[in-house]
Amino acid sequence: MSLLDIKGLSYVAGDKKILDGFSMTIEDSEVHALLGTNGTGKSTLAYLVMGCEGYRPTSGEIVFYGNLINDLKIHERAQLGITMAWQEPVRFEGISVRDYITLKKTDVDPAHSLEMVGLHPELYLHRMVDKSLSGGERKRIELASILALHPKLAILDEPDSGIDMLSTQDIVNVINAFKEHGSSVLLITHREEIVIIADKASQICNGKVICSGNPSKVAEYYKSRKCLVCNGEVCAYV
Amino acid sequence: MSELNALMKAFGEAGGDKAILENNEIAHIAVDGHKLLSMNSVEGLVVDAKETMTGISAKVTVIEGIKIKNPVHLCFGVLHKKGTQKIKMDVRLEKNSSAHFIAHCVFPNAEKVRHIMDAVVDIGEGAEMRYSETHYHGLYGGIEVIPKSVVKIGKNGRYFTDFTLTTGRVGKLGMDYSVEAGENAVTELTARVFGHANDDINIKEKVVLSGKNSRSIIKTRVAIEDDAQAEVTGITEGNAEGARGHVDCMEIVKDRAIAKAIPIVNVTNPLAKVTHEAAIGSVDKRQVETLMAHGLTPEEAVDIIVKGILK
Ligand SMILES: Nc1ncnc2c1ncn2[C@@H]1O[C@H](COP(=O)(O)OP(=O)(O)OP(=O)(O)O)[C@@H](O)[C@H]1O
Ligand SMILES: [Mg+2]
């Protein structure tokens, strides 16, 4: 049985069809990269799988370990082992990095989680997860907190955006750490050097998967712009 | 049990450290109702306190150039169910002195209690004062807290105050703080209040930036639930060249509670600048969703967010 099985998922917002018969499966401990140009519906897909407010499938099924989860709330999905790092993580007031990482998991070592994302624990454990953090620092702390949850499925929406080019290896390390824990990852990214460490990749365009398989091949296909978001040649997106 | 022991027991239950009163290197005043139960002073700190018909009248002076090392603890309690306590404080920090006062206001059994604080504070040139006031209320809500202070900060002086009322019912709060900042003076006023049931919160904080290059921040954090009400007025006047002020008010509202924020900004010198931000509403949805994705229920998430804001 697959960990996640998305079948013919459609999502309409207003009169815009954002997802249109999107299908994808993710297996246990699989890192699955999702590529696609801006505005193709990647974040929308992430919100639908996480179950964010207002994001319920117009049609289609989201199946987790054989159970239909279309109608579950975020925390109910989190309890099943699904979690997500938002593309733009929100900031809080008065919550320390240490508390944030150990919110639900009092047995984890927050210092270790910070090291995993390339931050020095002594400099960050006592900081607040608030406006004073830089964009990249906030993203890393989000990754550390998600890592500490040991999820079954981590949805990472562009974990590399806002992270400097020189630190790509940090992100690669984090993704490998998920794999070592046996977590699966739905990895939304635009960076090829990160795509290639995935086990599988899919390209989304016009609300559906237009190409799926070996990560280097999918990245190659994406770059070749056969579906030039789009010349309409492959996916009929205009 | 002696009255002092009873007060210390309530103080301990409210999270206070009783050892403070036994350490003679730490200055303190302990008052129950209108009885002065215990007092200790340290070098450089002159305290002249006396009982009045309804409370205590104290004159506190920090001598020029003296920096009081340990915080000075002020324990004000009303352990009875009923009563009025009026504290009159006249605080003077002489030139280049500094002190940190921590007031613990403990009213665990209040059914009909009024606590009135009337403070006049004078901070001399280059002096620095920190004043933290934390309230521990019971669950009856029969308390009325009326803290009033008028503060004057001299040249290069600094004044920081922090008012916290997040344990137990607020009852009725009528806070009125007013600060005048001289040349290069810096001040920061922070208030955090959590209201429940039919608590009635009224906070007024005013800063007049009358000195050149004086600076201020008024920060208010209020959370209210059930049928509680809150009105927060933050006033800043920029009257001198280079004066900078900011008013930052956030009120989180749940259930049927009603919140109001009135920021008043008044600038009379074109080289002064005062900004304000006020946010009133329910808890941020993205914050709640993020915590839910970490496995918290919506109730747990809201609880953590509100606690964070009031911290
Ligand atoms: N509530 C909505 N109503 C109308 N259009 C919407 C709504 N939400 C999203 N969209 C549109 O749907 C499209 C997909 O948005 P989404 O955020 O999923 O894109 P994305 O693939 O994550 O893009 P990016 O790479 O820029 O992050 C965009 O064109 C967006 O403007
Ligand atoms: Mg996106």
Coordinates of C-alpha atoms and ligand atoms in Angstrom, one line a residue:
Chain A
M1 CA 0.0 0.0 0.0
S2 CA 1.3 3.5 -0.8
L3 CA 1.8 6.0 1.9
L4 CA 0.0 8.7 0.0
D5 CA -2.2 8.2 -3.0
I6 CA -3.7 11.3 -4.7
K7 CA -6.3 10.3 -7.2
G8 CA -7.8 12.6 -9.8
L9 CA -7.7 15.6 -7.5
S10 CA -9.4 18.8 -8.7
Y11 CA -9.6 22.1 -6.9
V12 CA -11.5 25.1 -8.0
A13 CA -11.2 28.5 -6.4
G14 CA -13.7 31.1 -7.6
D15 CA -13.9 30.3 -11.3
K16 CA -10.3 29.2 -11.5
K17 CA -9.5 25.6 -11.8
I18 CA -6.2 25.3 -10.0
L19 CA -5.9 21.5 -9.9
D20 CA -7.4 19.4 -12.6
G21 CA -7.3 15.7 -12.2
F22 CA -3.9 15.7 -10.4
S23 CA -2.7 12.2 -9.5
M24 CA 0.5 11.1 -7.7
T25 CA 1.6 8.4 -5.3
I26 CA 4.3 8.6 -2.7
E27 CA 5.7 5.4 -1.1
D28 CA 7.1 4.8 2.3
S29 CA 10.5 6.6 2.8
E30 CA 10.3 8.1 -0.7
V31 CA 11.5 11.6 -1.4
H32 CA 9.3 12.8 -4.2
A33 CA 10.2 16.1 -5.9
L34 CA 7.5 18.3 -7.4
L35 CA 8.6 20.8 -10.0
G36 CA 6.6 23.4 -11.9
T37 CA 6.8 27.0 -12.9
N38 CA 5.3 29.8 -10.7
G39 CA 1.5 29.6 -10.3
T40 CA 1.1 26.0 -11.4
G41 CA -0.6 24.9 -8.2
K42 CA 2.2 23.4 -6.1
S43 CA 1.4 25.2 -2.9
T44 CA -2.3 24.6 -3.5
L45 CA -1.6 20.9 -3.7
A46 CA 0.4 21.1 -0.4
Y47 CA -2.5 22.9 1.4
L48 CA -5.0 20.3 0.1
V49 CA -2.9 17.4 1.4
M50 CA -2.3 19.1 4.7
G51 CA -6.0 20.0 5.0
C52 CA -5.8 23.8 5.4
E53 CA -8.9 25.8 6.0
G54 CA -10.8 26.4 2.7
Y55 CA -8.8 23.7 0.9
R56 CA -11.1 20.7 0.4
P57 CA -11.0 18.8 -2.9
T58 CA -13.7 19.8 -5.4
S59 CA -13.4 16.2 -6.6
G60 CA -10.9 13.4 -6.4
E61 CA -9.4 11.5 -3.4
I62 CA -6.5 11.9 -1.0
V63 CA -5.7 8.6 0.5
F64 CA -3.2 8.1 3.3
Y65 CA -2.3 4.5 4.2
G66 CA -5.5 3.3 2.5
N67 CA -7.7 5.7 4.4
L68 CA -9.6 8.6 2.7
I69 CA -8.6 11.8 4.5
N70 CA -10.4 14.3 2.3
D71 CA -12.4 15.6 5.2
L72 CA -9.9 15.5 8.1
K73 CA -8.8 18.7 9.7
I74 CA -5.1 19.7 9.8
H75 CA -4.4 18.4 13.3
E76 CA -6.2 15.1 12.6
R77 CA -3.9 14.7 9.6
A78 CA -0.9 15.7 11.7
Q79 CA -1.8 13.0 14.2
L80 CA -1.7 10.5 11.3
G81 CA 1.9 11.7 10.7
I82 CA 1.5 14.3 8.0
T83 CA 3.1 17.7 8.5
M84 CA 4.2 20.7 6.4
A85 CA 6.7 23.5 6.2
W86 CA 5.0 26.5 4.6
Q87 CA 6.7 28.3 1.8
E88 CA 6.6 31.5 3.9
P89 CA 6.6 30.3 7.6
V90 CA 4.6 32.5 9.9
R91 CA 6.2 34.3 12.9
F92 CA 5.0 34.2 16.5
E93 CA 5.5 36.4 19.6
G94 CA 6.9 35.0 22.8
I95 CA 7.6 31.5 21.6
S96 CA 11.3 30.5 21.9
V97 CA 13.0 28.4 19.3
R98 CA 13.5 25.7 22.0
D99 CA 9.8 25.6 22.9
Y100 CA 8.8 25.7 19.2
I101 CA 10.9 22.6 18.4
T102 CA 9.7 20.7 21.4
L103 CA 6.0 21.7 21.2
K104 CA 4.6 18.2 20.9
K105 CA 7.8 16.2 21.3
T106 CA 9.3 16.9 24.7
D107 CA 11.7 14.0 24.3
V108 CA 13.6 15.5 21.3
D109 CA 16.9 17.3 21.7
P110 CA 16.3 20.7 20.1
A111 CA 20.0 21.4 19.9
H112 CA 20.5 18.4 17.7
S113 CA 17.6 19.5 15.5
L114 CA 19.2 22.9 15.0
E115 CA 22.5 21.4 14.2
M116 CA 20.8 19.4 11.5
V117 CA 19.7 22.6 9.7
G118 CA 23.0 24.3 10.1
L119 CA 22.3 26.6 13.0
H120 CA 24.4 26.9 16.1
P121 CA 22.1 25.9 19.1
E122 CA 23.8 28.2 21.5
L123 CA 23.0 31.2 19.3
Y124 CA 19.4 30.2 18.5
L125 CA 17.7 28.1 21.2
H126 CA 16.9 31.2 23.3
R127 CA 15.8 33.4 20.3
M128 CA 12.1 33.9 19.7
V129 CA 10.4 32.6 16.6
D130 CA 9.4 36.2 15.8
K131 CA 10.1 39.0 13.4
S132 CA 13.7 39.4 14.6
L133 CA 14.7 36.2 12.7
S134 CA 15.9 36.6 9.1
G135 CA 14.0 34.9 6.4
G136 CA 16.5 32.1 6.0
E137 CA 16.8 31.6 9.7
R138 CA 13.1 31.3 10.1
K139 CA 13.0 28.7 7.3
R140 CA 15.7 26.7 8.9
I141 CA 14.0 26.7 12.2
E142 CA 10.8 25.5 10.6
L143 CA 12.7 22.6 9.0
A144 CA 14.3 21.8 12.4
S145 CA 10.8 21.7 14.0
I146 CA 9.4 19.5 11.3
L147 CA 12.4 17.1 11.5
A148 CA 11.9 16.8 15.3
L149 CA 8.3 15.6 14.7
H150 CA 9.6 12.4 12.9
P151 CA 6.6 12.6 10.5
K152 CA 5.5 9.8 8.2
L153 CA 5.1 12.4 5.5
A154 CA 6.7 15.9 5.4
I155 CA 5.5 18.3 2.8
L156 CA 8.3 20.8 2.2
D157 CA 7.1 23.8 0.2
E158 CA 10.3 25.3 -1.4
P159 CA 12.5 24.6 1.7
D160 CA 15.4 26.1 -0.4
S161 CA 13.8 29.5 -1.2
G162 CA 15.5 32.2 0.9
I163 CA 18.4 29.9 1.7
D164 CA 21.6 31.2 0.2
M165 CA 23.1 29.2 -2.7
L166 CA 26.2 28.2 -0.6
S167 CA 23.9 26.4 1.8
T168 CA 22.2 24.0 -0.6
Q169 CA 24.1 21.2 1.1
D170 CA 22.3 22.0 4.4
I171 CA 19.0 21.4 2.7
V172 CA 20.3 18.2 1.1
N173 CA 21.4 17.0 4.6
V174 CA 18.0 17.8 6.0
I175 CA 16.2 15.8 3.3
N176 CA 18.6 12.9 3.9
A177 CA 17.9 13.1 7.6
F178 CA 14.1 12.7 6.9
K179 CA 15.0 9.6 4.8
E180 CA 17.1 8.1 7.6
H181 CA 14.2 8.5 10.0
G182 CA 12.0 6.6 7.5
S183 CA 10.0 9.7 6.6
S184 CA 8.6 10.3 3.2
V185 CA 9.0 13.8 1.7
L186 CA 6.9 15.7 -0.8
L187 CA 9.5 18.1 -1.9
I188 CA 8.4 21.2 -3.8
T189 CA 11.5 22.9 -5.3
H190 CA 12.8 24.9 -8.2
R191 CA 16.5 23.9 -7.7
E192 CA 17.8 21.1 -9.9
E193 CA 20.7 20.2 -7.5
I194 CA 18.0 19.4 -4.9
V195 CA 15.7 17.6 -7.3
I196 CA 18.3 15.1 -8.2
I197 CA 18.6 13.8 -4.6
A198 CA 15.0 12.7 -4.7
D199 CA 13.9 9.2 -5.4
K200 CA 11.3 10.3 -7.9
A201 CA 10.1 13.5 -9.4
S202 CA 7.0 14.8 -11.1
Q203 CA 6.3 18.0 -13.1
I204 CA 3.1 19.8 -12.6
C205 CA 1.5 22.0 -15.3
N206 CA -2.0 23.2 -15.9
G207 CA -3.1 21.5 -12.7
K208 CA -1.9 18.0 -13.5
V209 CA 1.2 15.9 -13.6
I210 CA 2.6 15.9 -17.1
C211 CA 5.8 14.0 -16.5
S212 CA 6.9 11.7 -13.7
G213 CA 9.8 9.3 -13.0
N214 CA 13.6 9.5 -12.6
P215 CA 14.5 12.9 -11.1
S216 CA 17.3 13.8 -13.5
K217 CA 15.1 12.9 -16.4
V218 CA 12.2 15.0 -15.1
A219 CA 14.5 17.9 -14.4
E220 CA 15.9 17.6 -17.9
Y221 CA 12.4 17.5 -19.4
Y222 CA 11.4 20.5 -17.3
K223 CA 14.4 22.5 -18.4
S224 CA 13.9 21.6 -22.1
R225 CA 10.6 23.4 -21.8
K226 CA 8.7 21.0 -24.0
C227 CA 5.8 22.2 -22.0
L228 CA 6.7 25.9 -22.1
V229 CA 4.3 27.3 -19.6
C230 CA 3.5 26.8 -21.7
N231 CA 3.5 26.4 -25.5
G232 CA 0.6 24.1 -25.1
E233 CA 2.4 21.4 -27.0
V234 CA 2.2 18.9 -24.2
C235 CA -0.2 20.0 -21.5
A236 CA -2.6 22.2 -23.4
Y237 CA -1.9 25.1 -20.9
V238 CA -2.4 28.5 -22.5
Chain B
M1 CA -0.2 31.8 61.5
S2 CA 1.3 35.4 61.6
E3 CA 0.1 37.9 59.1
L4 CA 3.5 38.0 57.5
N5 CA 3.6 34.2 57.1
A6 CA 0.1 34.2 55.6
L7 CA 1.2 36.9 53.1
M8 CA 4.4 34.9 52.3
K9 CA 2.4 31.8 51.8
A10 CA 0.2 33.5 49.3
F11 CA 3.2 35.0 47.7
G12 CA 4.9 31.6 47.4
E13 CA 1.7 30.1 46.0
A14 CA 1.7 32.9 43.4
G15 CA 5.2 31.8 42.3
G16 CA 7.2 34.2 44.4
D17 CA 10.4 33.2 46.3
K18 CA 10.0 33.7 50.0
A19 CA 13.7 33.6 50.6
I20 CA 13.9 37.2 49.2
L21 CA 12.5 38.5 52.5
E22 CA 15.1 36.7 54.6
N23 CA 18.1 38.0 52.6
N24 CA 19.4 41.2 54.1
E25 CA 21.2 42.2 50.9
I26 CA 17.8 42.5 49.2
A27 CA 15.6 45.4 50.1
H28 CA 11.9 44.9 50.5
I29 CA 8.6 46.1 51.8
A30 CA 5.8 43.7 52.6
V31 CA 2.3 45.1 53.1
D32 CA -1.0 43.3 53.9
G33 CA -4.0 45.6 53.6
H34 CA -2.8 48.7 55.4
K35 CA -0.3 47.0 57.7
L36 CA 3.4 47.3 57.1
L37 CA 4.5 43.8 58.0
S38 CA 8.2 43.8 57.1
M39 CA 10.8 46.0 55.6
N40 CA 14.5 46.0 54.8
S41 CA 16.7 48.5 53.2
V42 CA 20.2 48.5 51.7
E43 CA 22.9 51.0 51.4
G44 CA 22.0 53.9 49.1
L45 CA 18.3 53.3 49.4
V46 CA 16.3 55.4 51.8
V47 CA 12.8 54.2 52.5
D48 CA 10.5 56.2 54.7
A49 CA 7.2 54.2 54.9
K50 CA 4.3 54.6 57.2
E51 CA 0.9 53.2 57.6
T52 CA -2.1 55.4 56.8
M53 CA -5.8 54.9 57.5
T54 CA -6.3 53.0 54.3
G55 CA -2.8 51.8 53.3
I56 CA 0.8 52.8 53.1
S57 CA 2.6 56.0 52.2
A58 CA 6.2 55.5 51.2
K59 CA 8.9 57.8 50.2
V60 CA 11.8 56.0 48.4
T61 CA 15.0 57.7 47.5
V62 CA 18.0 56.2 45.7
I63 CA 21.1 58.3 46.5
E64 CA 23.1 60.0 43.8
G65 CA 25.5 57.7 41.9
I66 CA 24.3 54.5 43.8
K67 CA 23.4 51.6 41.7
I68 CA 21.3 49.2 43.7
K69 CA 22.5 45.7 42.8
N70 CA 19.6 43.5 43.7
P71 CA 16.0 44.2 42.7
V72 CA 14.0 45.9 45.4
H73 CA 10.9 43.8 46.2
L74 CA 7.5 45.4 47.0
C75 CA 4.9 42.8 48.2
F76 CA 1.4 44.3 48.3
G77 CA -1.3 41.9 49.4
V78 CA -4.8 41.9 50.5
L79 CA -5.6 38.5 51.9
H80 CA -9.0 39.4 53.2
K81 CA -12.1 39.0 51.0
K82 CA -13.0 42.7 51.4
G83 CA -11.0 45.9 51.8
T84 CA -9.3 48.9 50.3
Q85 CA -5.6 49.3 50.0
K86 CA -4.2 52.6 49.0
I87 CA -0.5 52.7 48.3
K88 CA 1.1 56.1 47.9
M89 CA 4.6 56.0 46.5
D90 CA 7.0 58.9 46.0
V91 CA 10.0 57.6 44.3
R92 CA 13.1 59.6 43.6
L93 CA 16.2 58.5 41.8
E94 CA 19.0 60.9 42.2
K95 CA 21.5 61.7 39.5
N96 CA 23.2 58.7 38.0
S97 CA 21.6 56.2 40.3
S98 CA 19.8 53.1 39.3
A99 CA 17.4 50.6 40.7
H100 CA 15.0 47.8 39.7
F101 CA 11.7 47.6 41.6
I102 CA 9.6 44.4 41.4
A103 CA 6.1 44.8 42.8
H104 CA 4.1 41.6 43.6
C105 CA 0.4 42.3 44.0
V106 CA -1.3 39.3 45.6
F107 CA -5.1 39.3 46.0
P108 CA -6.0 35.6 46.1
N109 CA -9.3 35.8 47.9
A110 CA -10.7 39.1 46.7
E111 CA -14.5 39.3 46.6
K112 CA -14.7 43.1 47.0
V113 CA -11.2 44.6 47.2
R114 CA -9.9 47.9 45.8
H115 CA -6.2 48.3 45.3
I116 CA -5.2 51.9 44.5
M117 CA -1.6 52.8 43.6
D118 CA -0.7 56.4 43.4
A119 CA 2.9 56.8 42.3
V120 CA 5.0 59.9 41.6
V121 CA 8.4 59.1 40.1
D122 CA 11.2 61.4 39.5
I123 CA 14.2 60.1 37.6
G124 CA 17.2 62.3 37.8
E125 CA 19.8 63.1 35.2
G126 CA 21.5 59.9 33.9
A127 CA 19.5 57.7 36.3
E128 CA 17.8 54.4 35.4
M129 CA 14.7 52.8 36.8
R130 CA 13.0 49.6 36.0
Y131 CA 9.6 48.9 37.5
S132 CA 7.9 45.5 37.1
E133 CA 4.5 44.9 38.5
T134 CA 3.0 41.5 38.5
H135 CA -0.5 40.7 39.8
Y136 CA -1.8 37.4 41.1
H137 CA -5.5 37.5 41.4
G138 CA -8.0 34.8 42.5
L139 CA -10.9 33.5 40.6
Y140 CA -13.7 35.7 42.0
G141 CA -13.2 38.8 39.9
G142 CA -14.2 41.0 42.8
I143 CA -11.2 43.2 42.6
E144 CA -10.7 46.7 41.4
V145 CA -7.1 47.7 40.5
I146 CA -6.4 51.4 39.9
P147 CA -2.7 52.0 39.3
K148 CA -1.8 55.6 38.5
S149 CA 1.7 56.9 38.0
V150 CA 3.2 60.2 37.0
V151 CA 6.8 59.9 35.9
K152 CA 9.3 62.5 35.0
I153 CA 12.6 61.5 33.4
G154 CA 15.5 63.9 33.4
K155 CA 18.2 64.3 30.8
N156 CA 19.8 61.0 29.7
G157 CA 17.5 59.2 32.2
R158 CA 15.9 55.8 31.5
Y159 CA 12.6 54.3 32.6
F160 CA 11.3 50.9 31.8
T161 CA 8.0 49.6 33.2
D162 CA 6.3 46.3 32.8
F163 CA 2.8 45.6 34.1
T164 CA 1.5 42.0 34.0
L165 CA -1.9 40.8 35.0
T166 CA -2.4 37.4 33.5
T167 CA -3.1 35.2 36.5
G168 CA -6.6 34.9 37.7
R169 CA -9.5 37.2 37.0
V170 CA -8.7 40.8 36.3
G171 CA -11.8 42.2 37.8
K172 CA -11.8 45.9 37.0
L173 CA -8.6 47.5 35.9
G174 CA -8.2 51.3 35.5
M175 CA -4.6 51.9 34.7
D176 CA -3.3 55.4 34.0
Y177 CA 0.4 55.9 33.4
S178 CA 1.9 59.2 32.3
V179 CA 5.5 59.8 31.5
E180 CA 7.4 62.9 30.5
A181 CA 10.7 62.3 28.9
G182 CA 13.5 64.9 28.9
E183 CA 16.5 65.4 26.6
N184 CA 17.9 62.0 25.4
A185 CA 15.6 60.1 27.8
V186 CA 14.5 56.7 26.9
T187 CA 11.3 55.0 28.1
E188 CA 9.5 51.8 27.4
L189 CA 6.0 51.0 28.8
T190 CA 4.8 47.5 28.5
A191 CA 1.4 46.1 29.7
R192 CA 0.1 42.6 29.4
V193 CA -3.4 41.7 30.6
F194 CA -5.6 38.6 30.1
G195 CA -9.3 39.2 30.8
H196 CA -12.0 36.6 31.3
A197 CA -15.7 36.4 32.2
N198 CA -17.0 40.0 32.6
D199 CA -13.6 41.6 33.4
D200 CA -13.4 45.2 32.5
I201 CA -10.0 46.5 31.4
N202 CA -9.1 50.1 30.8
I203 CA -5.5 51.0 30.1
K204 CA -4.3 54.5 29.4
E205 CA -0.6 55.2 28.8
K206 CA 0.8 58.5 27.8
V207 CA 4.2 59.6 26.9
V208 CA 5.2 63.2 26.3
L209 CA 8.5 63.5 24.5
S210 CA 9.5 66.9 25.5
G211 CA 13.2 66.6 25.4
K212 CA 15.4 66.7 22.3
N213 CA 16.2 63.1 21.0
S214 CA 14.0 61.5 23.6
R215 CA 12.6 58.1 22.7
S216 CA 9.6 55.9 23.7
I217 CA 7.8 52.7 23.1
I218 CA 4.4 51.9 24.4
K219 CA 3.6 48.2 24.0
T220 CA 0.3 46.7 25.0
R221 CA -0.8 43.1 24.8
V222 CA -4.3 42.2 25.8
A223 CA -6.2 39.0 25.4
I224 CA -9.8 38.8 26.3
E225 CA -12.4 36.0 26.3
D226 CA -16.0 35.3 27.3
D227 CA -17.7 38.7 27.9
A228 CA -14.7 40.7 28.9
Q229 CA -14.1 44.2 27.6
A230 CA -10.9 46.1 27.0
E231 CA -10.1 49.7 26.0
V232 CA -6.5 50.7 25.4
T233 CA -5.5 54.2 24.9
G234 CA -1.9 54.9 23.9
I235 CA -0.9 58.5 23.6
T236 CA 2.4 59.8 22.4
E237 CA 3.3 63.4 22.0
G238 CA 6.4 64.4 20.0
N239 CA 7.3 67.9 21.0
A240 CA 11.0 68.2 20.4
E241 CA 13.6 67.8 17.7
G242 CA 14.7 64.2 17.1
A243 CA 12.0 62.8 19.4
R244 CA 11.0 59.3 18.4
G245 CA 7.9 57.5 19.7
H246 CA 6.1 54.3 18.8
V247 CA 2.8 52.9 20.0
D248 CA 2.3 49.1 19.5
C249 CA -1.0 47.7 20.6
M250 CA -2.3 44.2 20.1
E251 CA -5.6 42.8 21.4
I252 CA -6.7 39.2 20.8
V253 CA -10.4 38.7 21.1
K254 CA -12.3 35.5 21.7
D255 CA -15.9 34.6 22.3
R256 CA -18.1 37.6 22.9
A257 CA -15.4 39.9 24.2
I258 CA -15.1 43.4 23.0
A259 CA -11.9 45.3 22.4
K260 CA -11.1 48.9 21.5
A261 CA -7.8 50.6 20.8
I262 CA -7.3 54.3 20.7
P263 CA -3.9 55.4 19.6
I264 CA -3.4 59.1 19.8
V265 CA -0.4 60.6 18.2
N266 CA 0.4 64.3 18.5
V267 CA 3.4 65.9 17.0
T268 CA 4.2 69.6 17.5
N269 CA 7.8 69.6 16.3
P270 CA 8.4 68.9 12.6
L271 CA 11.6 67.1 13.5
A272 CA 9.8 64.6 15.8
K273 CA 8.3 61.4 14.6
V274 CA 5.8 59.2 16.2
T275 CA 4.4 56.0 14.7
H276 CA 1.7 53.6 15.8
E277 CA 0.3 50.2 15.0
A278 CA -2.8 48.6 16.5
A279 CA -4.1 45.1 15.7
I280 CA -7.3 43.9 17.1
G281 CA -8.8 40.6 16.2
S282 CA -8.9 36.9 16.6
V283 CA -5.8 34.8 16.7
D284 CA -3.9 34.7 13.4
K285 CA -5.2 31.8 11.3
R286 CA -1.8 31.0 9.8
Q287 CA -0.3 30.7 13.2
V288 CA -3.0 28.3 14.4
E289 CA -2.7 26.2 11.2
T290 CA 1.1 26.0 11.6
L291 CA 0.8 24.8 15.2
M292 CA -1.9 22.3 14.1
A293 CA 0.4 20.9 11.5
H294 CA 2.7 20.3 14.4
G295 CA 0.0 18.1 16.0
L296 CA -1.7 20.6 18.4
T297 CA -5.4 20.8 18.5
P298 CA -7.0 24.1 17.6
E299 CA -7.6 24.9 21.3
E300 CA -4.0 24.0 22.3
A301 CA -2.7 26.2 19.4
V302 CA -4.7 29.2 20.4
D303 CA -3.6 28.8 24.0
I304 CA 0.1 28.7 23.1
I305 CA -0.3 31.7 20.8
V306 CA -2.1 33.8 23.4
K307 CA 0.4 32.8 26.1
G308 CA 3.2 33.8 23.8
I309 CA 1.7 37.2 23.2
L310 CA 1.2 37.8 26.9
K311 CA 4.7 36.6 27.8
Ligands
LIG1 N1 -8.1 31.5 -3.6 C1 -7.7 31.6 -4.9 N2 -8.5 32.2 -5.8 C2 -8.1 32.4 -7.1 N3 -6.9 32.0 -7.5 C3 -6.0 31.4 -6.6 C4 -6.4 31.2 -5.3 N4 -5.4 30.6 -4.6 C5 -4.4 30.5 -5.6 N5 -4.8 30.9 -6.8 C6 -4.0 30.9 -8.0 O1 -3.8 29.6 -8.3 C7 -2.5 29.4 -8.9 C8 -1.6 28.4 -8.1 O2 -1.2 29.0 -7.0 P1 -0.1 28.3 -6.1 O3 0.2 29.1 -4.9 O4 -0.5 26.9 -5.8 O5 1.2 28.2 -7.1 P2 2.6 27.6 -6.9 O6 2.8 26.5 -7.9 O7 2.9 27.2 -5.5 O8 3.5 28.8 -7.3 P3 5.0 29.4 -6.8 O9 6.0 28.6 -7.5 O10 5.0 30.8 -7.2 O11 5.0 29.2 -5.3 C9 -1.9 30.8 -9.0 O12 -2.1 31.3 -10.2 C10 -2.7 31.6 -7.9 O13 -2.8 33.0 -8.2
MG2 MG 4.1 28.0 -4.0

